mmCIF file of N, CA, C and O in Angstrom:
data_model
loop_
_atom_site.group_PDB
_atom_site.id
_atom_site.type_symbol
_atom_site.label_atom_id
_atom_site.label_comp_id
_atom_site.label_asym_id
_atom_site.label_seq_id
_atom_site.Cartn_x
_atom_site.Cartn_y
_atom_site.Cartn_z
ATOM 1 N N UNK A 163 17.797 26.171 -17.692
ATOM 2 C CA UNK A 163 16.952 25.182 -18.335
ATOM 3 C C UNK A 163 16.320 24.317 -17.239
ATOM 4 O O UNK A 163 16.989 23.847 -16.341
ATOM 5 N N UNK A 164 15.024 24.132 -17.351
ATOM 6 C CA UNK A 164 14.323 23.353 -16.344
ATOM 7 C C UNK A 164 14.034 21.952 -16.865
ATOM 8 O O UNK A 164 13.691 21.761 -18.018
ATOM 9 N N UNK A 165 14.193 20.978 -15.976
ATOM 10 C CA UNK A 165 13.918 19.578 -16.312
ATOM 11 C C UNK A 165 12.505 19.247 -15.861
ATOM 12 O O UNK A 165 12.185 19.363 -14.698
ATOM 13 N N UNK A 166 11.661 18.850 -16.751
ATOM 14 C CA UNK A 166 10.302 18.430 -16.400
ATOM 15 C C UNK A 166 10.134 17.001 -16.861
ATOM 16 O O UNK A 166 10.378 16.672 -18.011
ATOM 17 N N UNK A 167 9.699 16.155 -15.932
ATOM 18 C CA UNK A 167 9.499 14.756 -16.274
ATOM 19 C C UNK A 167 8.155 14.583 -16.985
ATOM 20 O O UNK A 167 7.287 15.444 -16.944
ATOM 21 N N UNK A 168 8.014 13.463 -17.604
ATOM 22 C CA UNK A 168 6.760 13.152 -18.296
ATOM 23 C C UNK A 168 5.649 12.980 -17.268
ATOM 24 O O UNK A 168 5.888 12.526 -16.154
ATOM 25 N N UNK A 169 4.419 13.341 -17.606
ATOM 26 C CA UNK A 169 3.322 13.199 -16.641
ATOM 27 C C UNK A 169 3.014 11.729 -16.376
ATOM 28 O O UNK A 169 3.106 10.889 -17.260
ATOM 29 N N UNK A 170 2.662 11.443 -15.135
ATOM 30 C CA UNK A 170 2.263 10.088 -14.770
ATOM 31 C C UNK A 170 0.768 9.939 -14.986
ATOM 32 O O UNK A 170 0.057 10.909 -15.256
ATOM 33 N N UNK A 171 0.279 8.729 -14.845
ATOM 34 C CA UNK A 171 -1.105 8.423 -15.176
ATOM 35 C C UNK A 171 -2.105 9.260 -14.378
ATOM 36 O O UNK A 171 -3.100 9.729 -14.916
ATOM 37 N N UNK A 172 -1.841 9.485 -13.099
ATOM 38 C CA UNK A 172 -2.791 10.228 -12.278
ATOM 39 C C UNK A 172 -2.845 11.703 -12.658
ATOM 40 O O UNK A 172 -3.799 12.383 -12.346
ATOM 41 N N UNK A 173 -1.828 12.226 -13.342
ATOM 42 C CA UNK A 173 -1.852 13.622 -13.783
ATOM 43 C C UNK A 173 -2.581 13.791 -15.114
ATOM 44 O O UNK A 173 -3.005 14.893 -15.456
ATOM 45 N N UNK A 174 -2.734 12.710 -15.867
ATOM 46 C CA UNK A 174 -3.362 12.797 -17.183
ATOM 47 C C UNK A 174 -4.881 12.857 -17.070
ATOM 48 O O UNK A 174 -5.536 13.637 -17.758
ATOM 49 N N UNK A 175 -5.455 12.037 -16.197
ATOM 50 C CA UNK A 175 -6.910 11.954 -16.072
ATOM 51 C C UNK A 175 -7.420 12.850 -14.959
ATOM 52 O O UNK A 175 -6.784 12.998 -13.927
ATOM 53 N N UNK A 176 -8.585 13.408 -15.143
ATOM 54 C CA UNK A 176 -9.333 14.165 -14.155
ATOM 55 C C UNK A 176 -8.518 15.306 -13.576
ATOM 56 O O UNK A 176 -8.094 15.295 -12.434
ATOM 57 N N UNK A 177 -8.324 16.325 -14.398
ATOM 58 C CA UNK A 177 -7.625 17.516 -13.930
ATOM 59 C C UNK A 177 -8.505 18.219 -12.916
ATOM 60 O O UNK A 177 -9.690 18.424 -13.123
ATOM 61 N N UNK A 178 -7.931 18.590 -11.819
ATOM 62 C CA UNK A 178 -8.708 19.267 -10.798
ATOM 63 C C UNK A 178 -7.857 20.298 -10.086
ATOM 64 O O UNK A 178 -6.638 20.282 -10.153
ATOM 65 N N UNK A 179 -8.526 21.175 -9.421
ATOM 66 C CA UNK A 179 -7.847 22.181 -8.619
ATOM 67 C C UNK A 179 -8.654 22.392 -7.348
ATOM 68 O O UNK A 179 -9.868 22.180 -7.322
ATOM 69 N N UNK A 180 -7.971 22.787 -6.311
ATOM 70 C CA UNK A 180 -8.656 23.049 -5.043
ATOM 71 C C UNK A 180 -9.211 21.781 -4.423
ATOM 72 O O UNK A 180 -8.511 20.789 -4.251
ATOM 73 N N UNK A 181 -10.499 21.811 -4.118
ATOM 74 C CA UNK A 181 -11.149 20.677 -3.465
ATOM 75 C C UNK A 181 -11.193 19.467 -4.391
ATOM 76 O O UNK A 181 -11.022 18.327 -3.950
ATOM 77 N N UNK A 182 -11.391 19.694 -5.688
ATOM 78 C CA UNK A 182 -11.428 18.581 -6.638
ATOM 79 C C UNK A 182 -10.127 17.803 -6.679
ATOM 80 O O UNK A 182 -10.126 16.587 -6.817
ATOM 81 N N UNK A 183 -9.013 18.502 -6.530
ATOM 82 C CA UNK A 183 -7.711 17.834 -6.509
ATOM 83 C C UNK A 183 -7.572 16.962 -5.274
ATOM 84 O O UNK A 183 -7.081 15.842 -5.353
ATOM 85 N N UNK A 184 -8.025 17.453 -4.128
ATOM 86 C CA UNK A 184 -7.945 16.659 -2.899
ATOM 87 C C UNK A 184 -8.871 15.452 -2.941
ATOM 88 O O UNK A 184 -8.537 14.382 -2.429
ATOM 89 N N UNK A 185 -10.038 15.618 -3.555
ATOM 90 C CA UNK A 185 -10.957 14.479 -3.705
ATOM 91 C C UNK A 185 -10.332 13.431 -4.613
ATOM 92 O O UNK A 185 -10.384 12.230 -4.331
ATOM 93 N N UNK A 186 -9.711 13.876 -5.702
ATOM 94 C CA UNK A 186 -9.049 12.942 -6.618
ATOM 95 C C UNK A 186 -7.947 12.180 -5.899
ATOM 96 O O UNK A 186 -7.843 10.957 -6.012
ATOM 97 N N UNK A 187 -7.146 12.881 -5.130
ATOM 98 C CA UNK A 187 -6.056 12.221 -4.403
ATOM 99 C C UNK A 187 -6.587 11.222 -3.380
ATOM 100 O O UNK A 187 -6.042 10.121 -3.236
ATOM 101 N N UNK A 188 -7.639 11.587 -2.666
ATOM 102 C CA UNK A 188 -8.218 10.675 -1.670
ATOM 103 C C UNK A 188 -8.775 9.422 -2.334
ATOM 104 O O UNK A 188 -8.593 8.305 -1.833
ATOM 105 N N UNK A 189 -9.442 9.595 -3.465
ATOM 106 C CA UNK A 189 -9.975 8.428 -4.178
ATOM 107 C C UNK A 189 -8.858 7.546 -4.722
ATOM 108 O O UNK A 189 -8.956 6.312 -4.698
ATOM 109 N N UNK A 190 -7.787 8.155 -5.216
ATOM 110 C CA UNK A 190 -6.665 7.365 -5.720
ATOM 111 C C UNK A 190 -5.950 6.621 -4.602
ATOM 112 O O UNK A 190 -5.533 5.466 -4.783
ATOM 113 N N UNK A 191 -5.807 7.242 -3.438
ATOM 114 C CA UNK A 191 -5.188 6.544 -2.302
ATOM 115 C C UNK A 191 -6.071 5.375 -1.869
ATOM 116 O O UNK A 191 -5.573 4.277 -1.597
ATOM 117 N N UNK A 192 -7.386 5.576 -1.817
ATOM 118 C CA UNK A 192 -8.296 4.480 -1.461
ATOM 119 C C UNK A 192 -8.225 3.349 -2.482
ATOM 120 O O UNK A 192 -8.223 2.164 -2.118
ATOM 121 N N UNK A 193 -8.132 3.705 -3.763
ATOM 122 C CA UNK A 193 -8.002 2.677 -4.800
ATOM 123 C C UNK A 193 -6.667 1.945 -4.671
ATOM 124 O O UNK A 193 -6.592 0.723 -4.870
ATOM 125 N N UNK A 194 -5.608 2.662 -4.328
ATOM 126 C CA UNK A 194 -4.303 2.030 -4.131
ATOM 127 C C UNK A 194 -4.310 1.056 -2.967
ATOM 128 O O UNK A 194 -3.734 -0.024 -3.038
ATOM 129 N N UNK A 195 -4.988 1.437 -1.876
ATOM 130 C CA UNK A 195 -5.110 0.533 -0.727
ATOM 131 C C UNK A 195 -5.871 -0.728 -1.128
ATOM 132 O O UNK A 195 -5.485 -1.845 -0.771
ATOM 133 N N UNK A 196 -6.936 -0.557 -1.888
ATOM 134 C CA UNK A 196 -7.730 -1.703 -2.338
ATOM 135 C C UNK A 196 -6.911 -2.627 -3.245
ATOM 136 O O UNK A 196 -6.944 -3.850 -3.088
ATOM 137 N N UNK A 197 -6.163 -2.051 -4.175
ATOM 138 C CA UNK A 197 -5.327 -2.864 -5.080
ATOM 139 C C UNK A 197 -4.263 -3.618 -4.295
ATOM 140 O O UNK A 197 -4.028 -4.814 -4.526
ATOM 141 N N UNK A 198 -3.621 -2.967 -3.332
ATOM 142 C CA UNK A 198 -2.606 -3.649 -2.525
ATOM 143 C C UNK A 198 -3.213 -4.757 -1.669
ATOM 144 O O UNK A 198 -2.613 -5.825 -1.504
ATOM 145 N N UNK A 199 -4.408 -4.528 -1.124
ATOM 146 C CA UNK A 199 -5.049 -5.550 -0.294
ATOM 147 C C UNK A 199 -5.429 -6.775 -1.119
ATOM 148 O O UNK A 199 -5.218 -7.913 -0.694
ATOM 149 N N UNK A 200 -5.962 -6.551 -2.308
ATOM 150 C CA UNK A 200 -6.325 -7.678 -3.174
ATOM 151 C C UNK A 200 -5.078 -8.421 -3.647
ATOM 152 O O UNK A 200 -5.037 -9.651 -3.679
ATOM 153 N N UNK A 201 -4.027 -7.672 -3.978
ATOM 154 C CA UNK A 201 -2.793 -8.304 -4.447
ATOM 155 C C UNK A 201 -2.111 -9.096 -3.329
ATOM 156 O O UNK A 201 -1.470 -10.120 -3.592
ATOM 157 N N UNK A 202 -2.257 -8.656 -2.089
ATOM 158 C CA UNK A 202 -1.653 -9.387 -0.978
ATOM 159 C C UNK A 202 -2.381 -10.703 -0.711
ATOM 160 O O UNK A 202 -1.776 -11.664 -0.222
ATOM 161 N N UNK A 203 -3.667 -10.761 -1.027
ATOM 162 C CA UNK A 203 -4.441 -11.984 -0.811
ATOM 163 C C UNK A 203 -4.276 -12.999 -1.939
ATOM 164 O O UNK A 203 -4.475 -14.186 -1.724
ATOM 165 N N UNK A 204 -3.950 -12.537 -3.128
ATOM 166 C CA UNK A 204 -3.775 -13.450 -4.261
ATOM 167 C C UNK A 204 -2.437 -14.165 -4.120
ATOM 168 O O UNK A 204 -1.390 -13.528 -4.061
ATOM 169 N N UNK A 205 -2.470 -15.477 -4.064
ATOM 170 C CA UNK A 205 -1.256 -16.264 -3.863
ATOM 171 C C UNK A 205 -1.086 -17.268 -4.989
ATOM 172 O O UNK A 205 -2.048 -17.865 -5.459
ATOM 173 N N UNK A 206 0.165 -17.454 -5.381
ATOM 174 C CA UNK A 206 0.511 -18.448 -6.393
ATOM 175 C C UNK A 206 1.462 -19.437 -5.733
ATOM 176 O O UNK A 206 2.536 -19.061 -5.253
ATOM 177 N N UNK A 207 1.068 -20.702 -5.680
ATOM 178 C CA UNK A 207 1.907 -21.723 -5.059
ATOM 179 C C UNK A 207 2.991 -22.170 -6.038
ATOM 180 O O UNK A 207 2.702 -22.514 -7.184
ATOM 181 N N UNK A 208 4.214 -22.120 -5.601
ATOM 182 C CA UNK A 208 5.341 -22.594 -6.407
ATOM 183 C C UNK A 208 5.703 -23.994 -5.910
ATOM 184 O O UNK A 208 5.847 -24.218 -4.715
ATOM 185 N N UNK A 209 5.892 -24.927 -6.835
ATOM 186 C CA UNK A 209 6.034 -26.320 -6.452
ATOM 187 C C UNK A 209 7.248 -26.615 -5.563
ATOM 188 O O UNK A 209 7.077 -27.192 -4.504
ATOM 189 N N UNK A 210 8.462 -26.230 -5.898
ATOM 190 C CA UNK A 210 9.557 -26.653 -5.024
ATOM 191 C C UNK A 210 9.624 -25.877 -3.713
ATOM 192 O O UNK A 210 10.269 -26.314 -2.777
ATOM 193 N N UNK A 211 8.944 -24.779 -3.613
ATOM 194 C CA UNK A 211 9.027 -23.952 -2.417
ATOM 195 C C UNK A 211 7.721 -24.036 -1.632
ATOM 196 O O UNK A 211 6.641 -23.985 -2.211
ATOM 197 N N UNK A 212 7.813 -24.124 -0.294
ATOM 198 C CA UNK A 212 6.585 -24.138 0.504
ATOM 199 C C UNK A 212 5.984 -22.735 0.683
ATOM 200 O O UNK A 212 4.890 -22.601 1.187
ATOM 201 N N UNK A 213 6.702 -21.707 0.271
ATOM 202 C CA UNK A 213 6.249 -20.336 0.456
ATOM 203 C C UNK A 213 5.537 -19.851 -0.806
ATOM 204 O O UNK A 213 6.132 -19.837 -1.886
ATOM 205 N N UNK A 214 4.266 -19.468 -0.707
ATOM 206 C CA UNK A 214 3.566 -18.971 -1.898
ATOM 207 C C UNK A 214 4.035 -17.567 -2.269
ATOM 208 O O UNK A 214 4.515 -16.811 -1.430
ATOM 209 N N UNK A 215 3.880 -17.228 -3.520
ATOM 210 C CA UNK A 215 4.252 -15.915 -4.023
ATOM 211 C C UNK A 215 2.976 -15.080 -4.135
ATOM 212 O O UNK A 215 1.968 -15.545 -4.652
ATOM 213 N N UNK A 216 3.028 -13.850 -3.643
ATOM 214 C CA UNK A 216 1.886 -12.951 -3.775
ATOM 215 C C UNK A 216 2.175 -11.936 -4.877
ATOM 216 O O UNK A 216 3.292 -11.819 -5.357
ATOM 217 N N UNK A 217 1.155 -11.193 -5.247
ATOM 218 C CA UNK A 217 1.300 -10.184 -6.296
ATOM 219 C C UNK A 217 1.586 -8.800 -5.724
ATOM 220 O O UNK A 217 1.398 -7.801 -6.401
ATOM 221 N N UNK A 218 2.059 -8.738 -4.487
ATOM 222 C CA UNK A 218 2.314 -7.463 -3.833
ATOM 223 C C UNK A 218 3.361 -6.624 -4.526
ATOM 224 O O UNK A 218 3.205 -5.407 -4.655
ATOM 225 N N UNK A 219 4.428 -7.238 -4.985
ATOM 226 C CA UNK A 219 5.484 -6.488 -5.659
ATOM 227 C C UNK A 219 4.975 -5.864 -6.949
ATOM 228 O O UNK A 219 5.262 -4.700 -7.243
ATOM 229 N N UNK A 220 4.191 -6.623 -7.704
ATOM 230 C CA UNK A 220 3.620 -6.085 -8.935
ATOM 231 C C UNK A 220 2.685 -4.914 -8.634
ATOM 232 O O UNK A 220 2.707 -3.887 -9.331
ATOM 233 N N UNK A 221 1.895 -5.028 -7.572
ATOM 234 C CA UNK A 221 0.973 -3.951 -7.214
ATOM 235 C C UNK A 221 1.730 -2.699 -6.775
ATOM 236 O O UNK A 221 1.379 -1.587 -7.166
ATOM 237 N N UNK A 222 2.773 -2.864 -5.981
ATOM 238 C CA UNK A 222 3.555 -1.715 -5.515
ATOM 239 C C UNK A 222 4.215 -0.998 -6.684
ATOM 240 O O UNK A 222 4.181 0.232 -6.777
ATOM 241 N N UNK A 223 4.814 -1.751 -7.588
ATOM 242 C CA UNK A 223 5.461 -1.131 -8.746
ATOM 243 C C UNK A 223 4.447 -0.467 -9.675
ATOM 244 O O UNK A 223 4.705 0.613 -10.220
ATOM 245 N N UNK A 224 3.282 -1.083 -9.845
ATOM 246 C CA UNK A 224 2.253 -0.503 -10.706
ATOM 247 C C UNK A 224 1.702 0.790 -10.115
ATOM 248 O O UNK A 224 1.507 1.779 -10.834
ATOM 249 N N UNK A 225 1.449 0.797 -8.821
ATOM 250 C CA UNK A 225 0.951 2.006 -8.163
ATOM 251 C C UNK A 225 2.001 3.110 -8.213
ATOM 252 O O UNK A 225 1.696 4.269 -8.474
ATOM 253 N N UNK A 226 3.248 2.762 -7.977
ATOM 254 C CA UNK A 226 4.311 3.757 -8.039
ATOM 255 C C UNK A 226 4.461 4.355 -9.427
ATOM 256 O O UNK A 226 4.680 5.556 -9.575
ATOM 257 N N UNK A 227 4.325 3.542 -10.462
ATOM 258 C CA UNK A 227 4.451 4.045 -11.832
ATOM 259 C C UNK A 227 3.240 4.873 -12.235
ATOM 260 O O UNK A 227 3.374 5.871 -12.940
ATOM 261 N N UNK A 228 2.051 4.484 -11.788
ATOM 262 C CA UNK A 228 0.843 5.199 -12.197
ATOM 263 C C UNK A 228 0.616 6.473 -11.388
ATOM 264 O O UNK A 228 0.116 7.460 -11.916
ATOM 265 N N UNK A 229 0.978 6.468 -10.117
ATOM 266 C CA UNK A 229 0.677 7.597 -9.244
ATOM 267 C C UNK A 229 1.799 8.612 -9.152
ATOM 268 O O UNK A 229 1.568 9.730 -8.738
ATOM 269 N N UNK A 230 3.009 8.222 -9.453
ATOM 270 C CA UNK A 230 4.116 9.168 -9.400
ATOM 271 C C UNK A 230 4.863 9.135 -8.076
ATOM 272 O O UNK A 230 4.531 8.374 -7.166
ATOM 273 N N UNK A 231 5.900 9.995 -7.960
ATOM 274 C CA UNK A 231 6.775 9.933 -6.788
ATOM 275 C C UNK A 231 6.176 10.515 -5.515
ATOM 276 O O UNK A 231 6.748 10.351 -4.443
ATOM 277 N N UNK A 232 5.050 11.198 -5.587
ATOM 278 C CA UNK A 232 4.442 11.747 -4.373
ATOM 279 C C UNK A 232 3.249 10.932 -3.908
ATOM 280 O O UNK A 232 3.159 10.564 -2.741
ATOM 281 N N UNK A 233 2.327 10.653 -4.800
ATOM 282 C CA UNK A 233 1.102 9.966 -4.412
ATOM 283 C C UNK A 233 1.308 8.455 -4.259
ATOM 284 O O UNK A 233 0.613 7.814 -3.464
ATOM 285 N N UNK A 234 2.252 7.867 -4.987
ATOM 286 C CA UNK A 234 2.524 6.434 -4.870
ATOM 287 C C UNK A 234 2.967 6.031 -3.475
ATOM 288 O O UNK A 234 2.362 5.144 -2.851
ATOM 289 N N UNK A 235 4.023 6.655 -2.925
ATOM 290 C CA UNK A 235 4.421 6.317 -1.556
ATOM 291 C C UNK A 235 3.354 6.645 -0.514
ATOM 292 O O UNK A 235 3.247 5.951 0.494
ATOM 293 N N UNK A 236 2.543 7.667 -0.755
ATOM 294 C CA UNK A 236 1.462 7.974 0.182
ATOM 295 C C UNK A 236 0.443 6.847 0.222
ATOM 296 O O UNK A 236 -0.049 6.486 1.293
ATOM 297 N N UNK A 237 0.138 6.267 -0.919
ATOM 298 C CA UNK A 237 -0.805 5.150 -0.967
ATOM 299 C C UNK A 237 -0.248 3.931 -0.246
ATOM 300 O O UNK A 237 -0.956 3.253 0.499
ATOM 301 N N UNK A 238 1.028 3.659 -0.466
ATOM 302 C CA UNK A 238 1.631 2.496 0.181
ATOM 303 C C UNK A 238 1.772 2.702 1.686
ATOM 304 O O UNK A 238 1.575 1.768 2.471
ATOM 305 N N UNK A 239 2.078 3.918 2.103
ATOM 306 C CA UNK A 239 2.143 4.210 3.532
ATOM 307 C C UNK A 239 0.759 4.077 4.166
ATOM 308 O O UNK A 239 0.631 3.550 5.274
ATOM 309 N N UNK A 240 -0.270 4.549 3.480
ATOM 310 C CA UNK A 240 -1.638 4.422 4.006
ATOM 311 C C UNK A 240 -2.034 2.957 4.138
ATOM 312 O O UNK A 240 -2.700 2.572 5.105
ATOM 313 N N UNK A 241 -1.616 2.113 3.193
ATOM 314 C CA UNK A 241 -1.894 0.673 3.296
ATOM 315 C C UNK A 241 -1.169 0.082 4.496
ATOM 316 O O UNK A 241 -1.741 -0.729 5.229
ATOM 317 N N UNK A 242 0.085 0.483 4.708
ATOM 318 C CA UNK A 242 0.838 -0.032 5.853
ATOM 319 C C UNK A 242 0.203 0.386 7.182
ATOM 320 O O UNK A 242 0.148 -0.402 8.125
ATOM 321 N N UNK A 243 -0.257 1.616 7.259
ATOM 322 C CA UNK A 243 -0.910 2.087 8.482
ATOM 323 C C UNK A 243 -2.231 1.354 8.692
ATOM 324 O O UNK A 243 -2.569 0.971 9.811
ATOM 325 N N UNK A 244 -2.955 1.129 7.608
ATOM 326 C CA UNK A 244 -4.258 0.457 7.694
ATOM 327 C C UNK A 244 -4.122 -0.997 8.128
ATOM 328 O O UNK A 244 -4.976 -1.521 8.840
ATOM 329 N N UNK A 245 -3.074 -1.673 7.719
ATOM 330 C CA UNK A 245 -2.943 -3.109 7.980
ATOM 331 C C UNK A 245 -1.888 -3.436 9.027
ATOM 332 O O UNK A 245 -1.487 -4.583 9.143
ATOM 333 N N UNK A 246 -1.439 -2.442 9.793
ATOM 334 C CA UNK A 246 -0.404 -2.725 10.796
ATOM 335 C C UNK A 246 -0.983 -3.629 11.872
ATOM 336 O O UNK A 246 -2.167 -3.555 12.186
ATOM 337 N N UNK A 247 -0.142 -4.488 12.450
ATOM 338 C CA UNK A 247 -0.653 -5.375 13.503
ATOM 339 C C UNK A 247 -0.941 -4.573 14.774
ATOM 340 O O UNK A 247 -0.221 -3.647 15.125
ATOM 341 N N UNK A 248 -1.987 -4.950 15.440
ATOM 342 C CA UNK A 248 -2.325 -4.298 16.701
ATOM 343 C C UNK A 248 -1.698 -5.061 17.849
ATOM 344 O O UNK A 248 -1.067 -6.107 17.659
ATOM 345 N N UNK A 249 -1.862 -4.558 19.043
ATOM 346 C CA UNK A 249 -1.269 -5.204 20.201
ATOM 347 C C UNK A 249 -1.889 -6.574 20.455
ATOM 348 O O UNK A 249 -1.254 -7.451 21.001
ATOM 349 N N UNK A 250 -3.124 -6.789 20.059
ATOM 350 C CA UNK A 250 -3.813 -8.059 20.276
ATOM 351 C C UNK A 250 -3.894 -8.866 18.982
ATOM 352 O O UNK A 250 -4.907 -9.480 18.689
ATOM 353 N N UNK A 251 -2.843 -8.870 18.182
ATOM 354 C CA UNK A 251 -2.893 -9.568 16.902
ATOM 355 C C UNK A 251 -2.698 -11.071 17.049
ATOM 356 O O UNK A 251 -2.802 -11.794 16.090
ATOM 357 N N UNK A 252 -2.413 -11.543 18.253
ATOM 358 C CA UNK A 252 -2.202 -12.985 18.462
ATOM 359 C C UNK A 252 -3.432 -13.654 19.052
ATOM 360 O O UNK A 252 -3.319 -14.665 19.736
ATOM 361 N N UNK A 253 -4.593 -13.082 18.836
ATOM 362 C CA UNK A 253 -5.860 -13.608 19.347
ATOM 363 C C UNK A 253 -5.867 -13.672 20.874
ATOM 364 O O UNK A 253 -6.356 -14.616 21.474
ATOM 365 N N UNK A 254 -5.232 -12.677 21.496
ATOM 366 C CA UNK A 254 -5.272 -12.588 22.946
ATOM 367 C C UNK A 254 -4.285 -13.476 23.663
ATOM 368 O O UNK A 254 -4.357 -13.603 24.879
ATOM 369 N N UNK A 255 -3.354 -14.130 22.971
ATOM 370 C CA UNK A 255 -2.424 -15.035 23.626
ATOM 371 C C UNK A 255 -1.294 -14.304 24.323
ATOM 372 O O UNK A 255 -0.692 -14.824 25.242
ATOM 373 N N UNK A 256 -0.956 -13.092 23.881
ATOM 374 C CA UNK A 256 0.100 -12.313 24.522
ATOM 375 C C UNK A 256 -0.460 -11.601 25.743
ATOM 376 O O UNK A 256 -1.576 -11.117 25.731
ATOM 377 N N UNK A 257 0.342 -11.551 26.789
ATOM 378 C CA UNK A 257 -0.071 -10.825 27.980
ATOM 379 C C UNK A 257 0.425 -9.390 27.875
ATOM 380 O O UNK A 257 1.540 -9.141 27.434
ATOM 381 N N UNK A 258 -0.387 -8.468 28.281
ATOM 382 C CA UNK A 258 -0.061 -7.049 28.148
ATOM 383 C C UNK A 258 1.153 -6.701 28.995
ATOM 384 O O UNK A 258 1.290 -7.141 30.132
ATOM 385 N N UNK A 259 2.061 -5.934 28.428
ATOM 386 C CA UNK A 259 3.216 -5.439 29.148
ATOM 387 C C UNK A 259 4.420 -6.348 29.148
ATOM 388 O O UNK A 259 5.470 -5.988 29.658
ATOM 389 N N UNK A 260 4.335 -7.565 28.619
ATOM 390 C CA UNK A 260 5.470 -8.475 28.636
ATOM 391 C C UNK A 260 6.493 -8.167 27.552
ATOM 392 O O UNK A 260 7.669 -8.366 27.745
ATOM 393 N N UNK A 261 6.026 -7.733 26.405
ATOM 394 C CA UNK A 261 6.917 -7.504 25.282
ATOM 395 C C UNK A 261 6.445 -6.305 24.490
ATOM 396 O O UNK A 261 5.234 -6.104 24.334
ATOM 397 N N UNK A 262 7.368 -5.496 23.969
ATOM 398 C CA UNK A 262 6.933 -4.362 23.158
ATOM 399 C C UNK A 262 6.432 -4.779 21.772
ATOM 400 O O UNK A 262 5.814 -3.994 21.084
ATOM 401 N N UNK A 263 6.714 -6.000 21.367
ATOM 402 C CA UNK A 263 6.314 -6.469 20.030
ATOM 403 C C UNK A 263 5.218 -7.512 20.169
ATOM 404 O O UNK A 263 5.247 -8.341 21.065
ATOM 405 N N UNK A 264 4.242 -7.509 19.244
ATOM 406 C CA UNK A 264 3.184 -8.525 19.313
ATOM 407 C C UNK A 264 3.759 -9.925 19.104
ATOM 408 O O UNK A 264 4.626 -10.125 18.290
ATOM 409 N N UNK A 265 3.286 -10.869 19.875
ATOM 410 C CA UNK A 265 3.635 -12.290 19.759
ATOM 411 C C UNK A 265 5.082 -12.599 20.108
ATOM 412 O O UNK A 265 5.543 -13.712 19.914
ATOM 413 N N UNK A 266 5.838 -11.648 20.613
ATOM 414 C CA UNK A 266 7.240 -11.893 20.973
ATOM 415 C C UNK A 266 7.319 -12.773 22.216
ATOM 416 O O UNK A 266 8.251 -13.545 22.358
ATOM 417 N N UNK A 267 6.341 -12.681 23.108
ATOM 418 C CA UNK A 267 6.398 -13.400 24.370
ATOM 419 C C UNK A 267 6.048 -14.868 24.233
ATOM 420 O O UNK A 267 6.247 -15.644 25.157
ATOM 421 N N UNK A 268 5.501 -15.294 23.085
ATOM 422 C CA UNK A 268 5.061 -16.687 22.949
ATOM 423 C C UNK A 268 6.198 -17.639 22.785
ATOM 424 O O UNK A 268 7.161 -17.561 22.259
#
């Protein structure tokens, strides 16, 4: 007996095969990156805490539920690669070669 899970949202819409499937996946990953970027910028200030709350957790869970166990983590990994800090993320204040991590030398 084989166990088949219920289809996720990305499997229901726009059935494709071959090149169409890859185009669909690329567009969904780009949409996932956009949703995560917008959710990371949206902040809600909580009164007793000085740290604002972002909607990142809601976006990650929504993308994971809609895209499934394969495409969801791919979208989140692509967002992490796209927004990773570079070596000059401190506006040039770090000197090259002093530390393997950005801003560690400050």
